[in-house]
Amino acid sequence: MRTGRTGRGRVARHLGVGLALVVGLPLLTAPPASAHTISSVQPTNYRSEIVEVQPAVPGVRVRLLDLGRRVELAVSGPEEVVVVGYQGEPYLRVGPTGVFENRRSPTLYRNRTQPGGKAATVPATADATAAPEWHRTSTGHTARWRDQRTRWEGTDPPSVAESPGRAQVIVPAWHLPLRRGSTDIVVVGRILWVPGPSPWPWVALAVAGVGLCVGASRGRRWEQSLSGALAALVAVSIVRTVGLDAASGRSAAAVAVTVVATSLLPLAAWAAGAWAVGAVQTGHENGVLAAGVIGSFLALSAVGDLRTFTRSQVQTAFSVSFSRAALAVTLGLGLGVAAAAVLRVRALVTDAGRRPLAPKGKVAAGRPPARSAATRARSRRSADDRRRR
């Protein structure tokens, strides 16, 4: 009995292409680890917090964003508030006519983000003693900016290196000076070291997700199990991304616009995942391959967030525990769906190899033998001879 080599070869070719897509495409398209969120804010163990505002002035609200990396100043009322720069110069101006920046302020250029983490270049025209050159950047009443005074930069201090497992105060007081008219305002804060948690419970949750997907792929109703896991993966990935980006302090509309503009690959993966859920339920081979590509892509996209498991300060609009659980589920289901897809395509190859074909020269059961035209003519002549006799 010959085996179905043609069917085996066809499915094997599909398997090869599928494996290349499952492994190669996510590696080529996954975003860099440092760009996993809109603001690229990595988790940390340094917590920056505002202690008080001296004096407390009505209509002036200050808060920290991006784990202390940015400051937000909201001003209401008829008077403007000036943010004082690192050298005591006027840096920003916020009031009823909008938000302005002083283009002669050295702080303006030192706070700008440089590609690759390079040090900012301060032009020769920047002079802290020169008269301000104001330029309006917004008609709103809220300013947001990166400020070196509110965050810890550089290597860990000696006290942290000696006792990393102990919570401690690193900077007892940082000061952010403001000025409204003739009134000097000082925002006072501090920076603490808060040790991170153990990552093993979350690693165990991710491993459990992989195990569940692989185990379900071997069951009789693997189509429903795999499609359910893929649907849960897409849903958790969307919620996790929204939680990360919503914590940036931007409005919901701004977050939505930025996600669409900068996250085209995740959006495409989510859309393809929604299609693949239905295709997998029917056992369609292309749906299974798509599920594997999407699972591995979403898992690799989440690898840049692994420090969420080991750092105490995590940027998210939800609870930190929820953020860690969502990351573990994304990794576990993503890798699990990819592994399950590979196993199911391998099963298709095995099934194709087991289908029997008719032996050469024999007639398949249930089908009459095919006769040539000459054979049919001889049969008719024989029948005529019998009737004449």
Coordinates of C-alpha atoms in Angstrom, one line a residue:
M1 CA 0.0 0.0 0.0
R2 CA 1.5 3.4 -1.0
T3 CA 1.2 6.4 1.2
G4 CA 0.0 9.9 0.1
R5 CA 3.3 11.4 -0.8
T6 CA 1.7 14.1 -2.8
G7 CA -0.5 15.2 0.1
R8 CA 2.4 14.9 2.5
G9 CA 4.7 17.1 0.3
R10 CA 2.0 19.7 -0.1
V11 CA 1.3 20.1 3.6
A12 CA 5.1 19.8 4.4
R13 CA 5.7 22.8 2.1
H14 CA 3.0 24.7 3.9
L15 CA 4.5 23.7 7.2
G16 CA 7.9 25.1 6.1
V17 CA 6.4 28.4 5.0
G18 CA 4.4 28.5 8.2
L19 CA 7.3 27.9 10.4
A20 CA 9.3 30.6 8.6
L21 CA 6.4 33.0 9.1
V22 CA 5.9 32.0 12.8
V23 CA 9.6 32.5 13.6
G24 CA 10.9 35.0 11.1
L25 CA 8.1 37.6 10.6
P26 CA 7.8 38.5 14.3
L27 CA 11.5 38.9 14.6
L28 CA 11.6 41.2 11.7
T29 CA 8.6 43.3 12.7
A30 CA 8.5 43.3 16.5
P31 CA 9.1 46.8 17.9
P32 CA 12.4 47.6 19.8
A33 CA 12.3 46.8 23.5
S34 CA 12.8 50.5 24.3
A35 CA 9.8 51.5 22.3
H36 CA 7.1 49.3 23.8
T37 CA 4.9 52.3 24.8
I38 CA 4.1 55.7 23.4
S39 CA 6.4 57.4 25.9
S40 CA 9.0 54.6 26.1
V41 CA 8.9 54.6 29.9
Q42 CA 10.7 51.7 31.3
P43 CA 9.8 50.3 34.8
T44 CA 12.1 51.3 37.6
N45 CA 12.6 51.0 41.3
Y46 CA 13.0 54.7 41.8
R47 CA 9.8 56.5 42.9
S48 CA 9.6 60.3 42.6
E49 CA 6.8 62.0 44.4
I50 CA 5.7 65.5 45.2
V51 CA 5.7 66.3 49.0
E52 CA 4.3 69.8 49.0
V53 CA 3.9 73.1 47.1
Q54 CA 5.1 76.2 49.0
P55 CA 3.0 78.2 49.2
A56 CA -0.2 76.5 48.1
V57 CA -1.6 78.8 45.4
P58 CA -5.1 78.5 44.0
G59 CA -5.3 77.8 40.3
V60 CA -1.8 76.2 40.1
R61 CA -1.8 72.4 39.9
V62 CA 1.4 70.4 39.5
R63 CA 1.7 66.6 39.1
L64 CA 4.3 64.1 37.9
L65 CA 3.9 61.9 34.8
D66 CA 5.9 59.0 33.3
L67 CA 7.1 57.8 36.8
G68 CA 8.6 61.2 37.5
R69 CA 10.2 61.8 34.2
R70 CA 7.8 64.5 33.2
V71 CA 6.0 67.4 35.0
E72 CA 2.6 68.7 34.3
L73 CA 1.7 72.3 35.2
A74 CA -2.0 73.4 34.8
V75 CA -2.8 77.1 35.4
S76 CA -6.2 78.6 35.8
G77 CA -7.0 82.3 36.5
P78 CA -5.8 85.6 35.0
E79 CA -2.1 85.4 36.0
E80 CA 0.7 83.6 34.3
V81 CA 3.1 81.2 35.9
V82 CA 6.7 81.0 34.9
V83 CA 8.8 77.8 35.3
V84 CA 12.3 78.6 36.3
G85 CA 15.1 76.7 34.5
Y86 CA 18.2 75.0 35.8
Q87 CA 20.3 78.3 35.8
G88 CA 17.5 80.4 37.2
E89 CA 16.3 81.7 33.9
P90 CA 12.7 81.9 32.7
Y91 CA 12.1 78.5 30.9
L92 CA 8.3 78.1 30.3
R93 CA 5.3 80.5 30.7
V94 CA 1.8 79.2 31.2
G95 CA -1.3 81.4 31.5
P96 CA -4.6 82.5 29.9
T97 CA -2.9 83.3 26.5
G98 CA -1.4 79.8 26.2
V99 CA 1.9 78.0 26.8
F100 CA 5.2 79.7 25.8
E101 CA 8.8 78.5 25.8
N102 CA 11.9 80.7 26.0
R103 CA 14.2 80.0 23.1
R104 CA 17.1 81.6 24.9
S105 CA 16.8 79.2 27.8
P106 CA 19.5 76.5 28.0
T107 CA 17.1 74.3 30.0
L108 CA 14.9 74.2 26.9
Y109 CA 17.5 72.3 24.9
R110 CA 18.9 70.2 27.8
N111 CA 15.4 68.8 28.3
R112 CA 14.9 67.7 24.7
T113 CA 15.0 64.0 24.0
Q114 CA 18.0 63.0 21.8
P115 CA 18.0 59.8 19.6
G116 CA 20.0 57.0 21.1
G117 CA 20.2 58.7 24.5
K118 CA 22.8 61.2 23.4
A119 CA 23.5 64.3 25.4
A120 CA 21.5 67.3 24.2
T121 CA 23.3 70.0 22.3
V122 CA 22.8 73.5 23.7
P123 CA 23.2 76.1 20.9
A124 CA 25.4 79.2 21.3
T125 CA 22.3 81.4 21.1
A126 CA 21.0 80.0 24.4
D127 CA 22.0 82.3 27.3
A128 CA 20.5 82.2 30.7
T129 CA 21.2 85.9 31.3
A130 CA 19.7 87.1 28.0
A131 CA 16.2 88.6 27.7
P132 CA 13.6 85.9 27.1
E133 CA 12.5 85.2 23.5
W134 CA 9.1 83.7 24.0
H135 CA 7.5 81.4 21.4
R136 CA 4.0 80.1 21.9
T137 CA 3.7 76.3 21.6
S138 CA 0.0 75.9 22.6
T139 CA -3.2 77.8 23.2
G140 CA -4.0 75.6 26.2
H141 CA -3.4 76.2 29.8
T142 CA -1.3 73.1 30.6
A143 CA 2.4 72.5 30.0
R144 CA 4.2 69.2 30.1
W145 CA 7.9 68.8 30.0
R146 CA 10.8 66.5 30.9
D147 CA 12.7 67.7 33.9
Q148 CA 16.0 66.4 35.3
R149 CA 15.3 67.6 38.8
T150 CA 12.4 65.2 39.4
R151 CA 14.0 61.9 38.5
W152 CA 17.1 59.8 39.3
E153 CA 19.6 59.5 36.5
G154 CA 22.8 57.6 36.3
T155 CA 24.1 54.6 38.2
D156 CA 22.7 53.4 41.5
P157 CA 24.0 55.2 44.6
P158 CA 26.3 53.4 47.0
S159 CA 23.5 52.9 49.5
V160 CA 21.4 51.0 46.9
A161 CA 24.3 49.0 45.8
E162 CA 25.0 47.9 49.4
S163 CA 21.4 47.2 50.3
P164 CA 19.2 46.7 47.2
G165 CA 16.5 44.9 49.1
R166 CA 15.9 47.7 51.5
A167 CA 13.5 50.7 50.9
Q168 CA 15.3 54.0 51.3
V169 CA 15.3 57.7 50.6
I170 CA 17.7 58.6 47.8
V171 CA 17.0 62.3 47.4
P172 CA 15.4 63.8 50.5
A173 CA 14.2 66.9 48.7
W174 CA 14.2 68.2 45.1
H175 CA 13.0 71.6 44.2
L176 CA 11.1 72.9 41.2
P177 CA 10.9 76.8 41.3
L178 CA 7.9 78.6 39.8
R179 CA 6.9 82.3 39.8
R180 CA 3.5 83.9 39.6
G181 CA 3.8 87.7 39.4
S182 CA 5.9 88.6 42.4
T183 CA 5.2 85.4 44.3
D184 CA 7.8 82.7 44.3
I185 CA 6.5 79.1 44.4
V186 CA 8.5 76.0 45.1
V187 CA 7.4 72.5 44.4
V188 CA 9.2 70.1 46.8
G189 CA 9.5 66.4 46.2
R190 CA 11.7 63.4 47.0
I191 CA 13.0 60.3 45.3
L192 CA 12.9 56.9 47.0
W193 CA 14.3 53.5 46.2
V194 CA 11.6 50.8 46.4
P195 CA 12.8 47.2 45.8
G196 CA 10.9 45.2 43.2
P197 CA 9.0 42.0 43.7
S198 CA 10.0 38.4 42.9
P199 CA 9.3 37.6 39.2
W200 CA 8.7 33.9 39.7
P201 CA 4.9 33.9 40.3
W202 CA 4.5 35.8 37.0
V203 CA 6.9 33.5 35.2
A204 CA 4.9 30.5 36.5
L205 CA 1.7 32.1 35.2
A206 CA 3.3 32.6 31.7
V207 CA 4.6 29.0 31.7
A208 CA 1.1 27.8 32.7
G209 CA -0.4 29.6 29.7
V210 CA 2.1 27.9 27.4
G211 CA 1.2 24.5 28.9
L212 CA -2.5 25.0 28.6
C213 CA -2.3 26.0 24.9
V214 CA 0.0 23.0 24.1
G215 CA -2.2 20.6 26.0
A216 CA -5.4 21.9 24.4
S217 CA -3.9 21.6 21.0
R218 CA -3.8 17.8 21.4
G219 CA -7.4 17.4 22.4
R220 CA -10.4 16.5 20.3
R221 CA -11.8 20.0 20.3
W222 CA -8.5 21.7 19.6
E223 CA -10.1 24.2 17.2
Q224 CA -12.3 25.7 19.9
S225 CA -9.5 25.7 22.4
L226 CA -6.9 27.3 20.1
S227 CA -9.4 29.9 18.8
G228 CA -10.4 30.8 22.4
A229 CA -6.8 31.2 23.5
L230 CA -6.1 33.4 20.5
A231 CA -9.2 35.6 21.2
A232 CA -8.1 36.0 24.9
L233 CA -4.5 36.9 23.7
V234 CA -5.7 39.6 21.4
A235 CA -8.1 41.0 24.1
V236 CA -5.5 41.1 26.8
S237 CA -2.9 42.6 24.5
I238 CA -5.3 45.5 23.6
V239 CA -6.2 46.2 27.2
R240 CA -2.5 46.1 28.3
T241 CA -1.5 48.5 25.6
V242 CA -4.3 50.9 26.4
G243 CA -3.3 50.8 30.1
L244 CA 0.3 51.6 29.3
D245 CA -0.5 54.5 27.0
A246 CA -3.3 56.0 28.9
A247 CA -1.0 56.6 31.9
S248 CA 1.1 59.0 29.8
G249 CA -1.2 61.9 30.9
R250 CA -2.5 62.6 27.4
S251 CA -6.2 62.9 26.6
A252 CA -8.1 59.8 25.3
A253 CA -8.3 61.3 21.8
A254 CA -4.6 62.0 21.8
V255 CA -3.8 58.5 22.9
A256 CA -6.0 57.0 20.3
V257 CA -4.4 59.1 17.5
T258 CA -0.9 58.3 18.7
V259 CA -1.6 54.6 18.9
V260 CA -2.9 54.6 15.4
A261 CA 0.0 56.6 14.1
T262 CA 2.8 54.7 15.9
S263 CA 1.4 51.2 16.4
L264 CA 0.4 50.0 13.0
L265 CA 1.9 46.6 13.4
P266 CA 0.1 45.8 16.7
L267 CA -3.1 47.1 15.1
A268 CA -2.6 44.9 12.1
A269 CA -1.9 41.9 14.4
W270 CA -5.1 42.5 16.4
A271 CA -7.2 42.8 13.2
A272 CA -5.6 39.6 11.7
G273 CA -6.2 37.9 15.1
A274 CA -9.9 38.7 14.9
W275 CA -10.0 37.0 11.5
A276 CA -7.9 34.0 12.6
V277 CA -10.2 33.3 15.5
G278 CA -13.0 32.3 13.1
A279 CA -10.7 30.6 10.7
V280 CA -9.2 28.4 13.4
Q281 CA -12.6 27.3 14.6
T282 CA -13.1 25.6 11.2
G283 CA -9.7 24.0 11.4
H284 CA -8.6 25.9 8.3
E285 CA -4.8 25.5 7.7
N286 CA -4.2 29.1 6.9
G287 CA -6.0 30.2 10.1
V288 CA -3.8 28.0 12.1
L289 CA -0.7 29.4 10.5
A290 CA -2.0 33.0 11.0
A291 CA -2.6 32.2 14.7
G292 CA 1.0 31.0 15.1
V293 CA 2.4 34.2 13.5
I294 CA 0.2 36.5 15.6
G295 CA 0.9 34.6 18.8
S296 CA 4.7 34.8 18.3
F297 CA 4.5 38.5 17.2
L298 CA 2.5 39.6 20.3
A299 CA 4.7 37.6 22.6
L300 CA 8.0 39.0 21.2
S301 CA 6.4 42.5 21.3
A302 CA 5.9 42.1 25.0
V303 CA 9.5 40.9 25.7
G304 CA 10.6 44.6 26.1
D305 CA 8.4 44.8 29.2
L306 CA 10.0 42.0 31.1
R307 CA 11.2 44.5 33.8
T308 CA 7.6 44.9 34.8
F309 CA 8.0 41.6 36.7
T310 CA 11.0 42.8 38.7
R311 CA 10.5 46.6 39.2
S312 CA 8.2 48.2 41.7
Q313 CA 7.3 51.3 39.7
V314 CA 5.4 50.5 36.5
Q315 CA 3.5 53.0 34.3
T316 CA 0.0 51.8 33.8
A317 CA -3.5 53.2 34.1
F318 CA -4.5 50.1 36.0
S319 CA -3.1 48.4 39.1
V320 CA 0.5 47.2 38.9
S321 CA -0.6 43.6 39.7
F322 CA -3.0 43.7 36.8
S323 CA -0.2 45.0 34.5
R324 CA 2.1 42.1 35.6
A325 CA -0.7 39.6 35.1
A326 CA -1.6 40.9 31.7
L327 CA 2.1 40.8 30.6
A328 CA 2.4 37.1 31.9
V329 CA -0.8 36.2 30.0
T330 CA 0.4 37.9 26.8
L331 CA 3.7 36.0 27.0
G332 CA 2.2 32.7 27.9
L333 CA -0.7 32.7 25.5
G334 CA 1.4 34.2 22.7
L335 CA 4.1 31.5 22.9
G336 CA 1.5 28.9 23.6
V337 CA -0.6 29.7 20.6
A338 CA 2.5 29.7 18.4
A339 CA 3.6 26.3 19.8
A340 CA 0.1 24.9 19.4
A341 CA 0.0 26.1 15.8
V342 CA 3.2 24.3 14.9
L343 CA 1.9 21.1 16.5
R344 CA -1.3 21.3 14.6
V345 CA 0.4 21.8 11.3
R346 CA 2.7 18.9 12.0
A347 CA -0.4 16.8 12.7
L348 CA -1.7 17.8 9.3
V349 CA 1.5 16.4 7.7
T350 CA 1.1 13.2 9.6
D351 CA -2.5 12.8 8.6
A352 CA -1.7 13.4 5.0
G353 CA 1.0 10.7 5.2
R354 CA -1.4 8.2 6.6
R355 CA -4.1 8.5 3.8
P356 CA -3.9 5.4 1.6
L357 CA -3.7 5.6 -2.1
A358 CA -4.8 2.8 -4.5
P359 CA -2.0 0.4 -5.4
K360 CA -0.7 0.8 -9.0
G361 CA -2.8 -1.1 -11.5
K362 CA -5.6 -1.8 -9.0
V363 CA -9.0 -0.4 -8.9
A364 CA -10.1 1.7 -5.9
A365 CA -12.9 0.1 -4.0
G366 CA -16.4 1.3 -5.0
R367 CA -15.4 2.7 -8.4
P368 CA -15.8 0.8 -11.7
P369 CA -12.8 0.3 -13.9
A370 CA -12.2 2.9 -16.6
R371 CA -12.4 1.3 -20.1
S372 CA -10.8 2.5 -23.3
A373 CA -12.8 3.2 -26.6
A374 CA -11.4 0.1 -28.2
T375 CA -12.5 -2.1 -25.4
R376 CA -16.0 -0.6 -25.5
A377 CA -16.1 -1.3 -29.3
R378 CA -15.1 -4.9 -28.9
S379 CA -17.8 -5.4 -26.3
R380 CA -20.5 -4.0 -28.6
R381 CA -19.4 -6.3 -31.5
S382 CA -19.5 -9.4 -29.3
A383 CA -23.0 -8.5 -28.2
D384 CA -24.1 -8.1 -31.8
D385 CA -22.7 -11.6 -32.7
R386 CA -24.5 -13.2 -29.8
R387 CA -27.8 -11.7 -31.0
R388 CA -27.4 -12.9 -34.6
R389 CA -26.6 -16.5 -33.5

